[in-house]
Coordinates of C-alpha atoms and ligand atoms in Angstrom, one line a residue:
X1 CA -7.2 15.2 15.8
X2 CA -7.0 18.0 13.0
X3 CA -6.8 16.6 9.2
X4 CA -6.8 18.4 6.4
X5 CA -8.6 17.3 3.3
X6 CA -9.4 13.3 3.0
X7 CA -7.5 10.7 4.9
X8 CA -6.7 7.6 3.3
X9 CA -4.9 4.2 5.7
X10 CA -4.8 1.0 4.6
X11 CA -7.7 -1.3 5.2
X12 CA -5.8 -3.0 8.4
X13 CA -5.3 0.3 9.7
X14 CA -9.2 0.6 10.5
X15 CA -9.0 0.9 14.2
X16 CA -6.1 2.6 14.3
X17 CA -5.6 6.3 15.8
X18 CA -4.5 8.0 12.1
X19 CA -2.3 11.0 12.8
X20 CA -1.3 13.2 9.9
X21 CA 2.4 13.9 10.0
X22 CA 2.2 15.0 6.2
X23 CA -0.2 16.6 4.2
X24 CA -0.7 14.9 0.5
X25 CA 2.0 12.8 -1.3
X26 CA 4.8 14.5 -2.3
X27 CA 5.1 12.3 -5.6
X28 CA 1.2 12.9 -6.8
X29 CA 1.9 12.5 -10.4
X30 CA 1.2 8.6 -10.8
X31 CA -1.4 8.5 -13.9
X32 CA -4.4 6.2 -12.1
X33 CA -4.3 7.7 -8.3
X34 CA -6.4 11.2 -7.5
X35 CA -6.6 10.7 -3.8
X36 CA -4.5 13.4 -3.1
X37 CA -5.2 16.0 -6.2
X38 CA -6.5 18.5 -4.3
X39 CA -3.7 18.8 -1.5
X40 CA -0.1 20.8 -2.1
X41 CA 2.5 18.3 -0.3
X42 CA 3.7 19.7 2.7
X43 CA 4.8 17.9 6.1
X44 CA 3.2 19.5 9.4
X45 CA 5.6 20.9 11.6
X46 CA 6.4 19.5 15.2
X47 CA 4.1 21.9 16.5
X48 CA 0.9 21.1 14.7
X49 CA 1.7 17.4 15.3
X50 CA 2.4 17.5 18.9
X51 CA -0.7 19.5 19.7
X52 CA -2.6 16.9 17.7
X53 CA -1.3 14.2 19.9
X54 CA -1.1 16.2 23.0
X55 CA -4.7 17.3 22.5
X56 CA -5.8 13.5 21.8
X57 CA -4.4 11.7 24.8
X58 CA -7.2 9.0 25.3
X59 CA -6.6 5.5 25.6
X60 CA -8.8 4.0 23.7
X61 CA -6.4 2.7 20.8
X62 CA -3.8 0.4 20.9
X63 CA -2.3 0.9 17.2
X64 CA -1.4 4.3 15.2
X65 CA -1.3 5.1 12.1
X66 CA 0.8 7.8 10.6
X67 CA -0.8 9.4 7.1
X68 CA -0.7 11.0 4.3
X69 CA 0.7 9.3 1.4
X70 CA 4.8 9.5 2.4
X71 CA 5.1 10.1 5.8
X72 CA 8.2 8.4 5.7
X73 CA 9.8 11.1 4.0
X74 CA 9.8 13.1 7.6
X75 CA 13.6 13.2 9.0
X76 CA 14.7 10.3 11.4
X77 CA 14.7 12.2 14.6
X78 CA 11.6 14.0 14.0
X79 CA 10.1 10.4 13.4
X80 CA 11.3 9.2 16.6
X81 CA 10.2 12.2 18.7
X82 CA 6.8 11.9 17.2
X83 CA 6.9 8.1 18.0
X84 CA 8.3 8.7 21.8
X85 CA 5.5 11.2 22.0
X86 CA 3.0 8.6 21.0
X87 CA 3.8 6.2 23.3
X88 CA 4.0 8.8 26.2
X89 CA 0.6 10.6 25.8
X90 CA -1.2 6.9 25.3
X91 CA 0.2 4.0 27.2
X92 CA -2.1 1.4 25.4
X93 CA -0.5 2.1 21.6
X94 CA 1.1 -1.2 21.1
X95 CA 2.0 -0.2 17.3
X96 CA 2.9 1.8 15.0
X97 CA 2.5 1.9 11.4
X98 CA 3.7 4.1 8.4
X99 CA 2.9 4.9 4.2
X100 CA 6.2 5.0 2.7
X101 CA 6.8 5.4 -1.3
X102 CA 9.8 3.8 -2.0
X103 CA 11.6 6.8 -3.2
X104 CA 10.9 8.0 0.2
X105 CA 13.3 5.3 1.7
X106 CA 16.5 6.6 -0.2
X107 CA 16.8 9.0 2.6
X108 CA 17.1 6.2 5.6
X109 CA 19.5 3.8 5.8
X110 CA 19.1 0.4 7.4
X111 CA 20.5 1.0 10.8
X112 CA 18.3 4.6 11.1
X113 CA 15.1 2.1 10.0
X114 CA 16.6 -0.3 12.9
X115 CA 16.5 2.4 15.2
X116 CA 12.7 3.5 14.0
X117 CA 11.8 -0.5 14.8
X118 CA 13.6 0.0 18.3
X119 CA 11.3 3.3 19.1
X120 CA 8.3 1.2 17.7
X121 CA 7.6 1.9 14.4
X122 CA 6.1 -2.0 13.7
X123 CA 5.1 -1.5 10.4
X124 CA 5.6 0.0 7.1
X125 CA 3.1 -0.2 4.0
X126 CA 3.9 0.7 0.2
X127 CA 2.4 0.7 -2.6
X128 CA 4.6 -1.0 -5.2
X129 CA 1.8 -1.3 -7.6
X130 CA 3.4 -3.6 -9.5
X131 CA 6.6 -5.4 -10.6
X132 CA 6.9 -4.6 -13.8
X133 CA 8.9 -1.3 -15.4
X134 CA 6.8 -1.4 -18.6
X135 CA 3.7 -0.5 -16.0
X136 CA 5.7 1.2 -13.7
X137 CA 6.8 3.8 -16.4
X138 CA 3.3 4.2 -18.0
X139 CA 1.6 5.5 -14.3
X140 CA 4.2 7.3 -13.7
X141 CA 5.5 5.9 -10.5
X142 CA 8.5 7.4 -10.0
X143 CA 10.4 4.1 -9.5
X144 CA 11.6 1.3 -11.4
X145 CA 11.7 -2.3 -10.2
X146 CA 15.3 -2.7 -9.2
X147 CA 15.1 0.5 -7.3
X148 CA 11.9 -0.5 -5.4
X149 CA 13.8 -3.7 -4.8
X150 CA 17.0 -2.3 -3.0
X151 CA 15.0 0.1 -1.0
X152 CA 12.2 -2.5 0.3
X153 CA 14.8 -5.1 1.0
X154 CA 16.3 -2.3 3.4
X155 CA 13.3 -2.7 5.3
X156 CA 13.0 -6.6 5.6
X157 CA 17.1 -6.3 7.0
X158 CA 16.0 -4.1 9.6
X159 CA 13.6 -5.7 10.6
X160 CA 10.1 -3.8 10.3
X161 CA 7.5 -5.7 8.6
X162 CA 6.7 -5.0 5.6
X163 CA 3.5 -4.7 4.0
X164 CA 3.1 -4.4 0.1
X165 CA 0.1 -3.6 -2.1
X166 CA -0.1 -4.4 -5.6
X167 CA -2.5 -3.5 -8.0
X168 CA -4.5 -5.9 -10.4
X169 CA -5.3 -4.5 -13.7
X170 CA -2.9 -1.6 -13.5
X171 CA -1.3 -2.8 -17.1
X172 CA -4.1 -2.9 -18.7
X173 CA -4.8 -6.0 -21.6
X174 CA -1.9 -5.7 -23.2
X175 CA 0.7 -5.7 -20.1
X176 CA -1.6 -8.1 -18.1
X177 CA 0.8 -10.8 -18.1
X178 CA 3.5 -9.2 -17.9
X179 CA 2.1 -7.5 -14.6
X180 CA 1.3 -10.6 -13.1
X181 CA 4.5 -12.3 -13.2
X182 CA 6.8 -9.4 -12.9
X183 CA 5.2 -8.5 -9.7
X184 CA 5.8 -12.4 -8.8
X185 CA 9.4 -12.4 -9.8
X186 CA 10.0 -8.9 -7.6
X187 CA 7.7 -9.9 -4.5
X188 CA 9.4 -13.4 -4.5
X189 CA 12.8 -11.2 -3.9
X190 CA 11.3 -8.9 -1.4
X191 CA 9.3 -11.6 0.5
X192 CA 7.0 -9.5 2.3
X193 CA 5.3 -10.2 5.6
X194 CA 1.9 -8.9 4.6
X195 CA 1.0 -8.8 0.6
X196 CA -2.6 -6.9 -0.4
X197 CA -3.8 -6.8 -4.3
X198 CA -6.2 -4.2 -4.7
X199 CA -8.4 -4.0 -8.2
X200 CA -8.2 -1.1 -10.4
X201 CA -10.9 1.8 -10.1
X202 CA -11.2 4.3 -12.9
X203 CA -11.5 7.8 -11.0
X204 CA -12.6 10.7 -13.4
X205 CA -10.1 13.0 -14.3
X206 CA -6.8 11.1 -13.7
X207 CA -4.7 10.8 -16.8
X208 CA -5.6 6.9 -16.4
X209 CA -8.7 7.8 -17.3
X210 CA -8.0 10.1 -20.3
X211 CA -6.3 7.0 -21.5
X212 CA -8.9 4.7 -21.6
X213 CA -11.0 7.3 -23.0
X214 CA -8.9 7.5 -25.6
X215 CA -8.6 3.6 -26.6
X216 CA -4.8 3.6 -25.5
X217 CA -5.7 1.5 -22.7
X218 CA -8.0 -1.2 -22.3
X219 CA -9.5 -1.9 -19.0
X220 CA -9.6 -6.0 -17.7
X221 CA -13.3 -7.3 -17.3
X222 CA -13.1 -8.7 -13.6
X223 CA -12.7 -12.5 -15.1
X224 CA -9.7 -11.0 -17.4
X225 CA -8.7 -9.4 -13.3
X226 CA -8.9 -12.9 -11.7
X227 CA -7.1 -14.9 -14.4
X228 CA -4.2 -12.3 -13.9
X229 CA -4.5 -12.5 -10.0
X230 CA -4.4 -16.8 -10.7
X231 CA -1.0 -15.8 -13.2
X232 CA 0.7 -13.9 -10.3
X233 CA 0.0 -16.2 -7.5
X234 CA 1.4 -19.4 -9.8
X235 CA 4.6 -17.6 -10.0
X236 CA 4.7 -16.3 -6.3
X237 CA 7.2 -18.8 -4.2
X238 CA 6.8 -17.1 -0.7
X239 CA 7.6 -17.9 2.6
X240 CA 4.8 -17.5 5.3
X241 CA 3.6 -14.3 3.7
X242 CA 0.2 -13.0 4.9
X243 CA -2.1 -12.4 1.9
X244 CA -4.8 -10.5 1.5
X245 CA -7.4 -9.7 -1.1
X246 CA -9.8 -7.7 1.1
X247 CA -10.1 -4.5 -0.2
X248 CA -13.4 -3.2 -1.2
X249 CA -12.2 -2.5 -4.6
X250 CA -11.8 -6.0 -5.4
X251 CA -13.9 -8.7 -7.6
X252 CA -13.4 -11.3 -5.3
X253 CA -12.3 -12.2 -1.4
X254 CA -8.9 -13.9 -0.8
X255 CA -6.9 -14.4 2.6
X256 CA -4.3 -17.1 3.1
X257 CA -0.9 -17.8 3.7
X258 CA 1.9 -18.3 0.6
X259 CA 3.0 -20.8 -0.4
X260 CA 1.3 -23.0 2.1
X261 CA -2.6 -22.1 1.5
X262 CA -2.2 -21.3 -2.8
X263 CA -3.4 -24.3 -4.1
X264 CA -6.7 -23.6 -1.8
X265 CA -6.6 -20.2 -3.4
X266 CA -5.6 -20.9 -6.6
X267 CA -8.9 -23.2 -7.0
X268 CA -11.4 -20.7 -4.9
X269 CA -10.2 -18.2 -8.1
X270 CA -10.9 -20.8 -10.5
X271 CA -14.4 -21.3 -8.6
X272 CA -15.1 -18.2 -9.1
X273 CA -14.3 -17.4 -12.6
X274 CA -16.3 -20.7 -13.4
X275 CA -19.4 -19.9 -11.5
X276 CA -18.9 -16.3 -12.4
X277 CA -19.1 -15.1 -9.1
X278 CA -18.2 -11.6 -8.4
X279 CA -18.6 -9.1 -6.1
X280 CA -21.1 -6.8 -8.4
X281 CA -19.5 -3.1 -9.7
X282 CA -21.9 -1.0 -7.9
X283 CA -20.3 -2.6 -4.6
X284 CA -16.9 -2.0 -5.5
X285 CA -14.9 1.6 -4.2
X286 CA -12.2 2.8 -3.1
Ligands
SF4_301 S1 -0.3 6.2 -5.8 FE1 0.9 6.8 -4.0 S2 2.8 7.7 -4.8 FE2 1.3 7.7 -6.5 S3 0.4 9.7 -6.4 FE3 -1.0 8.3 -5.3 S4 -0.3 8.5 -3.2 FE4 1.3 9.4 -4.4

């Protein structure tokens, strides 16, 4: 496989064969993120990614992965040629997953996204970061709630799962609360099958940084982070959605199913913030 510059997947991606369809993230302007700084967007061309499968026909995976940031932004047909081409150079590949931002999804409608599920595209993960327009204005997303909502609802209809990450302490002190049950009120309209929070990290030179440098934000101390994560989770009302809080970035280790495991969860966090027990800050990464 030939990748240029850092690779980033999602952390239930780890055994997955990651092929980069796209280089960077054609958005790369929200305040807190520098993962892809360094690249100029650009998507590979068939060529480039058909020798990188053709060249890497073992069978040792059963799950692919297709990076960078908004792969999802490649045309329909070139999607499914890449994913026929997949499944033809390595038998054992059993799924398929994607990054999407949700801008990205204007350009497929629900019966082309049927179509991707039909040539095995499983899976598709975004980062909605959070619910609320306040926070999503101030990093910058790109998107406002109601869009991200008409978008990601195209993906539950077709039926691709859906995978969601939200991010605790992305509003700071003063839009803590606001984060945590905005983000309830739009995941408890998207439903998603799969729902990861990961925590915060400042990363030098983002204008997320300069901000807190500069007093205008103030960063959550991780019991501040857990008593948001308790706020959100209160005001989820899910249906059999997959919940993680594995990340390494995070203060503290969740998994369960909503609503049927959140009272569990909802007194492990309280646990935690009694006992004070966190995973230390020298553990925590990206
Ligand atoms: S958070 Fe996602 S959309 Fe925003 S700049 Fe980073 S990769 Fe791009």
């Amino acid at each position: 496989m030939s990748y240029e510059g850092a690779i980033y997947r999602p952390p239930s991606e780890a055994n997955s064969l990651i092929l980069q369809v796209t280089v960077g993230c054609s958005h790369n302007n929200c305040t807190f993120c520098s993962m892809y700084k360094g690249k100029s967007f650009r998507i590979k061309s068939k060529e480039e990614i058909f020798e990188d499968i053709d060249n890497y026909s073992h069978d040792i995976y059963t799950k692919a992965f297709l990076a960078d940031g908004d792969a999802m932004l490649l045309k329909t047909d070139l999607l499914i040629e890449i994913i026929r081409r997949i499944r033809l150079k390595m038998s054992n590949i059993k799924r398929i997953g994607i990054y999407a931002h949700a801008n990205n999804l204007k350009t497929k409608t629900v019966d082309e996204l049927r179509l991707l599920k039909k040539e095995g595209l499983n899976i598709i993960y975004v980062g909605v970061e959070s619910g609320s327009d306040k926070v999503l204005e101030k990093i910058n997303k790109g998107i406002g709630s109601s869009e991200m909502k008409k978008q990601l609802l195209k993906i539950s209809e077709s039926g691709i799962k859906l995978s969601v990450m939200i991010i605790s302490g992305l509003g700071g002190r003063k839009l803590s609360s606001e984060h945590a049950i905005e983000s309830a009120k739009l995941l408890n309209e998207i439903k998603p099958k799969f729902l990861s929070l990961l925590t915060l990290m400042l990363e030098e030179g983002t204008e997320f940084y300069k901000e807190v440098q500069n007093h205008k934000i103030e960063l959550l101390d991780p019991e501040e982070i857990l008593l948001e994560t308790k706020l959100m989770i209160e005001n989820l009302d899910l249906k059999n959605t997959i919940f993680r809080v594995n990340h390494a970035s995070n203060y503290l280790s969740l998994e369960g199913i909503l609503n049927k495991d959140k009272n569990r969860i909802l007194r492990e966090i309280e646990v935690a913030i009694k006992n004070k027990d966190y995973i230390p800050e020298y553990f925590r990464r990206l």
